Structure formats: C-alpha cells, structure tokens
PDB file of C-alpha atoms in Angstrom:
ATOM      1  CA  VAL A   1       0.048  -0.158  -0.059  1.00  0.00           C
ATOM      2  CA  ILE A   2       2.796   2.391   0.890  1.00  0.00           C
ATOM      3  CA  ASP A   3       4.602   1.889  -2.393  1.00  0.00           C
ATOM      4  CA  ARG A   4       1.451   2.558  -4.378  1.00  0.00           C
ATOM      5  CA  ALA A   5       1.086   5.609  -2.758  1.00  0.00           C
ATOM      6  CA  LEU A   6       4.619   6.691  -3.082  1.00  0.00           C
ATOM      7  CA  GLY A   7       4.286   5.968  -6.860  1.00  0.00           C
ATOM      8  CA  ALA A   8       1.057   7.883  -6.973  1.00  0.00           C
ATOM      9  CA  ILE A   9       2.614  10.816  -5.451  1.00  0.00           C
ATOM     10  CA  LYS A  10       5.851  10.722  -7.553  1.00  0.00           C
ATOM     11  CA  GLY A  11       3.522  10.693 -10.544  1.00  0.00           C
ATOM     12  CA  ARG A  12       1.571  13.843  -9.651  1.00  0.00           C
ATOM     13  CA  MET A  13       4.633  15.447  -8.721  1.00  0.00           C
ATOM     14  CA  ILE A  14       6.216  14.739 -12.254  1.00  0.00           C
ATOM     15  CA  GLU A  15       2.921  16.073 -13.932  1.00  0.00           C
ATOM     16  CA  ASP A  16       3.037  19.034 -11.658  1.00  0.00           C
ATOM     17  CA  LEU A  17       6.549  19.991 -12.755  1.00  0.00           C
ATOM     18  CA  ILE A  18       5.999  19.485 -16.214  1.00  0.00           C
ATOM     19  CA  LEU A  19       3.109  21.544 -16.465  1.00  0.00           C
ATOM     20  CA  LEU A  20       4.994  24.451 -14.713  1.00  0.00           C
ATOM     21  CA  GLU A  21       8.003  24.289 -16.596  1.00  0.00           C
ATOM     22  CA  THR A  22       6.198  24.078 -19.847  1.00  0.00           C
ATOM     23  CA  LYS A  23       3.927  26.954 -19.017  1.00  0.00           C
ATOM     24  CA  ILE A  24       7.176  28.900 -17.978  1.00  0.00           C
ATOM     25  CA  ALA A  25       8.929  27.923 -21.397  1.00  0.00           C
ATOM     26  CA  LYS A  26       5.906  28.955 -23.422  1.00  0.00           C
ATOM     27  CA  PRO A  27       4.373  31.956 -22.052  1.00  0.00           C
ATOM     28  CA  LYS A  28       2.315  32.666 -25.181  1.00  0.00           C
ATOM     29  CA  SER A  29       0.816  28.982 -25.128  1.00  0.00           C
ATOM     30  CA  GLN A  30      -1.912  27.908 -22.600  1.00  0.00           C
ATOM     31  CA  VAL A  31      -0.981  24.986 -20.845  1.00  0.00           C
ATOM     32  CA  PHE A  32      -3.302  22.859 -18.677  1.00  0.00           C
ATOM     33  CA  GLN A  33      -4.902  19.209 -17.871  1.00  0.00           C
ATOM     34  CA  LEU A  34      -8.048  18.974 -19.782  1.00  0.00           C
ATOM     35  CA  GLN A  35     -10.869  16.395 -17.910  1.00  0.00           C
ATOM     36  CA  PHE A  36     -13.350  14.397 -19.582  1.00  0.00           C
ATOM     37  CA  ALA A  37     -16.296  12.608 -18.041  1.00  0.00           C
ATOM     38  CA  VAL A  38     -14.011   9.530 -18.131  1.00  0.00           C
ATOM     39  CA  GLY A  39      -9.940  10.207 -18.193  1.00  0.00           C
ATOM     40  CA  GLU A  40      -7.798  12.913 -19.144  1.00  0.00           C
ATOM     41  CA  PHE A  41      -5.314  14.392 -20.933  1.00  0.00           C
ATOM     42  CA  ASP A  42      -2.341  15.244 -18.715  1.00  0.00           C
ATOM     43  CA  MET A  43      -1.190  18.575 -20.493  1.00  0.00           C
ATOM     44  CA  VAL A  44      -2.536  20.427 -23.444  1.00  0.00           C
ATOM     45  CA  VAL A  45      -0.288  22.934 -25.056  1.00  0.00           C
ATOM     46  CA  TYR A  46      -2.952  25.331 -26.586  1.00  0.00           C
ATOM     47  CA  ASN A  47      -1.354  27.985 -29.211  1.00  0.00           C
ATOM     48  CA  PRO A  48      -3.807  30.575 -29.575  1.00  0.00           C
ATOM     49  CA  ASP A  49      -2.330  32.430 -32.606  1.00  0.00           C
ATOM     50  CA  THR A  50      -2.130  29.162 -34.676  1.00  0.00           C
ATOM     51  CA  LEU A  51      -5.107  27.760 -33.165  1.00  0.00           C
ATOM     52  CA  SER A  52      -3.559  24.316 -32.601  1.00  0.00           C
ATOM     53  CA  CYS A  53      -2.743  22.318 -29.700  1.00  0.00           C
ATOM     54  CA  GLU A  54      -0.591  19.569 -28.541  1.00  0.00           C
ATOM     55  CA  ILE A  55      -1.787  16.509 -26.147  1.00  0.00           C
ATOM     56  CA  PHE A  56       0.182  14.663 -23.565  1.00  0.00           C
ATOM     57  CA  GLU A  57       0.110  11.919 -21.233  1.00  0.00           C
ATOM     58  CA  ILE A  58       3.008  12.013 -18.438  1.00  0.00           C
ATOM     59  CA  LYS A  59       3.958   8.856 -16.992  1.00  0.00           C
ATOM     60  CA  LEU A  60       6.461   7.863 -14.441  1.00  0.00           C
ATOM     61  CA  SER A  61       7.279   4.490 -16.093  1.00  0.00           C
ATOM     62  CA  LYS A  62      10.261   3.581 -18.170  1.00  0.00           C
ATOM     63  CA  GLU A  63       8.055   0.942 -20.241  1.00  0.00           C
ATOM     64  CA  VAL A  64       6.466   1.631 -23.496  1.00  0.00           C
ATOM     65  CA  VAL A  65       2.777   0.387 -22.956  1.00  0.00           C
ATOM     66  CA  SER A  66      -0.327   1.065 -25.103  1.00  0.00           C
ATOM     67  CA  GLN A  67      -2.461   1.651 -22.070  1.00  0.00           C
ATOM     68  CA  GLN A  68      -0.273   4.770 -21.686  1.00  0.00           C
ATOM     69  CA  TYR A  69      -1.879   6.404 -24.634  1.00  0.00           C
ATOM     70  CA  GLN A  70      -5.214   5.172 -24.760  1.00  0.00           C
ATOM     71  CA  HIS A  71      -6.782   8.547 -24.383  1.00  0.00           C
ATOM     72  CA  LEU A  72      -4.574  10.038 -27.277  1.00  0.00           C
ATOM     73  CA  ILE A  73      -5.947   7.976 -29.487  1.00  0.00           C
ATOM     74  CA  ASN A  74      -9.634   8.297 -28.508  1.00  0.00           C
ATOM     75  CA  GLN A  75     -11.581   9.625 -31.411  1.00  0.00           C
ATOM     76  CA  GLU A  76     -14.196  11.242 -29.435  1.00  0.00           C
ATOM     77  CA  LYS A  77     -11.691  12.975 -26.674  1.00  0.00           C
ATOM     78  CA  CYS A  78      -9.605  14.076 -29.707  1.00  0.00           C
ATOM     79  CA  ALA A  79     -12.517  15.412 -31.541  1.00  0.00           C
ATOM     80  CA  GLU A  80     -13.871  17.361 -28.367  1.00  0.00           C
ATOM     81  CA  THR A  81     -10.520  18.682 -28.104  1.00  0.00           C
ATOM     82  CA  GLU A  82      -9.936  20.001 -31.680  1.00  0.00           C
ATOM     83  CA  HIS A  83     -13.518  21.427 -31.333  1.00  0.00           C
ATOM     84  CA  ARG A  84     -12.231  23.543 -28.471  1.00  0.00           C
ATOM     85  CA  PHE A  85      -8.503  24.040 -29.056  1.00  0.00           C
ATOM     86  CA  GLY A  86      -7.837  23.191 -32.806  1.00  0.00           C
ATOM     87  CA  LYS A  87      -5.924  20.925 -34.601  1.00  0.00           C
ATOM     88  CA  ILE A  88      -4.135  18.538 -32.681  1.00  0.00           C
ATOM     89  CA  THR A  89      -0.540  18.970 -34.023  1.00  0.00           C
ATOM     90  CA  GLY A  90       0.909  16.196 -31.983  1.00  0.00           C
ATOM     91  CA  LYS A  91       0.423  13.600 -29.446  1.00  0.00           C
ATOM     92  CA  TYR A  92       2.845  12.441 -27.054  1.00  0.00           C
ATOM     93  CA  VAL A  93       3.763  10.466 -23.795  1.00  0.00           C
ATOM     94  CA  ILE A  94       6.641  11.836 -21.534  1.00  0.00           C
ATOM     95  CA  TYR A  95       7.930   9.243 -19.564  1.00  0.00           C
ATOM     96  CA  ARG A  96      11.280   7.907 -18.356  1.00  0.00           C
ATOM     97  CA  GLY A  97      12.590   5.735 -21.050  1.00  0.00           C
ATOM     98  CA  GLU A  98      14.457   6.417 -24.324  1.00  0.00           C
ATOM     99  CA  ALA A  99      12.555   8.519 -26.945  1.00  0.00           C
ATOM    100  CA  THR A 100      10.772   6.691 -29.769  1.00  0.00           C
ATOM    101  CA  THR A 101       7.359   6.488 -31.734  1.00  0.00           C
ATOM    102  CA  VAL A 102       4.761   3.986 -31.384  1.00  0.00           C
ATOM    103  CA  ASP A 103       1.502   4.132 -33.285  1.00  0.00           C
ATOM    104  CA  ASP A 104       1.988   7.967 -34.192  1.00  0.00           C
ATOM    105  CA  ILE A 105       2.589   8.391 -30.683  1.00  0.00           C
ATOM    106  CA  GLN A 106       5.753  10.125 -29.974  1.00  0.00           C
ATOM    107  CA  TYR A 107       7.409   9.165 -26.654  1.00  0.00           C
ATOM    108  CA  LEU A 108       9.615  11.794 -25.251  1.00  0.00           C
ATOM    109  CA  ASN A 109      12.279  11.347 -22.380  1.00  0.00           C
ATOM    110  CA  ILE A 110      11.513  13.292 -19.265  1.00  0.00           C
ATOM    111  CA  GLU A 111      15.095  14.616 -18.617  1.00  0.00           C
ATOM    112  CA  GLU A 112      15.332  15.412 -22.504  1.00  0.00           C
ATOM    113  CA  TYR A 113      12.076  17.007 -22.394  1.00  0.00           C
ATOM    114  CA  LEU A 114      12.842  19.333 -19.566  1.00  0.00           C
ATOM    115  CA  LYS A 115      16.293  19.942 -21.101  1.00  0.00           C
ATOM    116  CA  PHE A 116      14.593  21.104 -24.367  1.00  0.00           C
ATOM    117  CA  LEU A 117      12.341  23.560 -22.601  1.00  0.00           C
ATOM    118  CA  ALA A 118      15.224  25.270 -20.854  1.00  0.00           C
TER     119      ALA A 118
END
C-alpha cells in the first residue's frame, strides 16, 4: 500500500513539474490538464496564435505500454479537443524511457524534454 501511495505521489509531482516548466517555457501558450467525463489529457499546450494544440500523457514508467496512450488515440476525446482548441498537431507520452514512436505517438524522455524547454 505504501509503495502504491508513493508511486501516485511521485507521478503527480512529475506531472506538476512538467506542467509548470512548460508554462514557463511557453508563455504565449495556454498549458493545462483537460478533464473528460472519463479520463483526462495530463497536459494540453494550446497555441491561440495558430489555433492548434498538442496533447500529452505524463508517466513515471520507463516502459512503453499501449495503455499509456489510450486517451491520446480516443477519437471522441480528440474530436472534442479539436473542436475547442483547434487542430491537434502532436500526441506525446512523456516518460522515463528512451525516445521512440509507437502508433504515431511520440514518446519523449522526461529529462530530455525538460532540457529542451530550458
């Protein structure tokens, strides 16, 4: 039980850190979590100048698992997001593993992502 609680706390801290650093690095964009009736996008980066957005899942894992991006490929969630925030120009999972692409979803390493923002 304690390990599960610590994992949840670490995951939430990583999400908050990435949201904050992205907001700082992209002051002209809106950066936020997007909640749905079931599920959420951990981060949306909306660019009001181009009327487009990027959607993200943020995971503590080092492994690539299709469950990690289930919301990113959900047609209903994507259609609702595009209706509100314009064309989705990228779908990403930020995690602790190596950068790769799976099913048109880009996996980004957390450390590399944060260095890129700096």
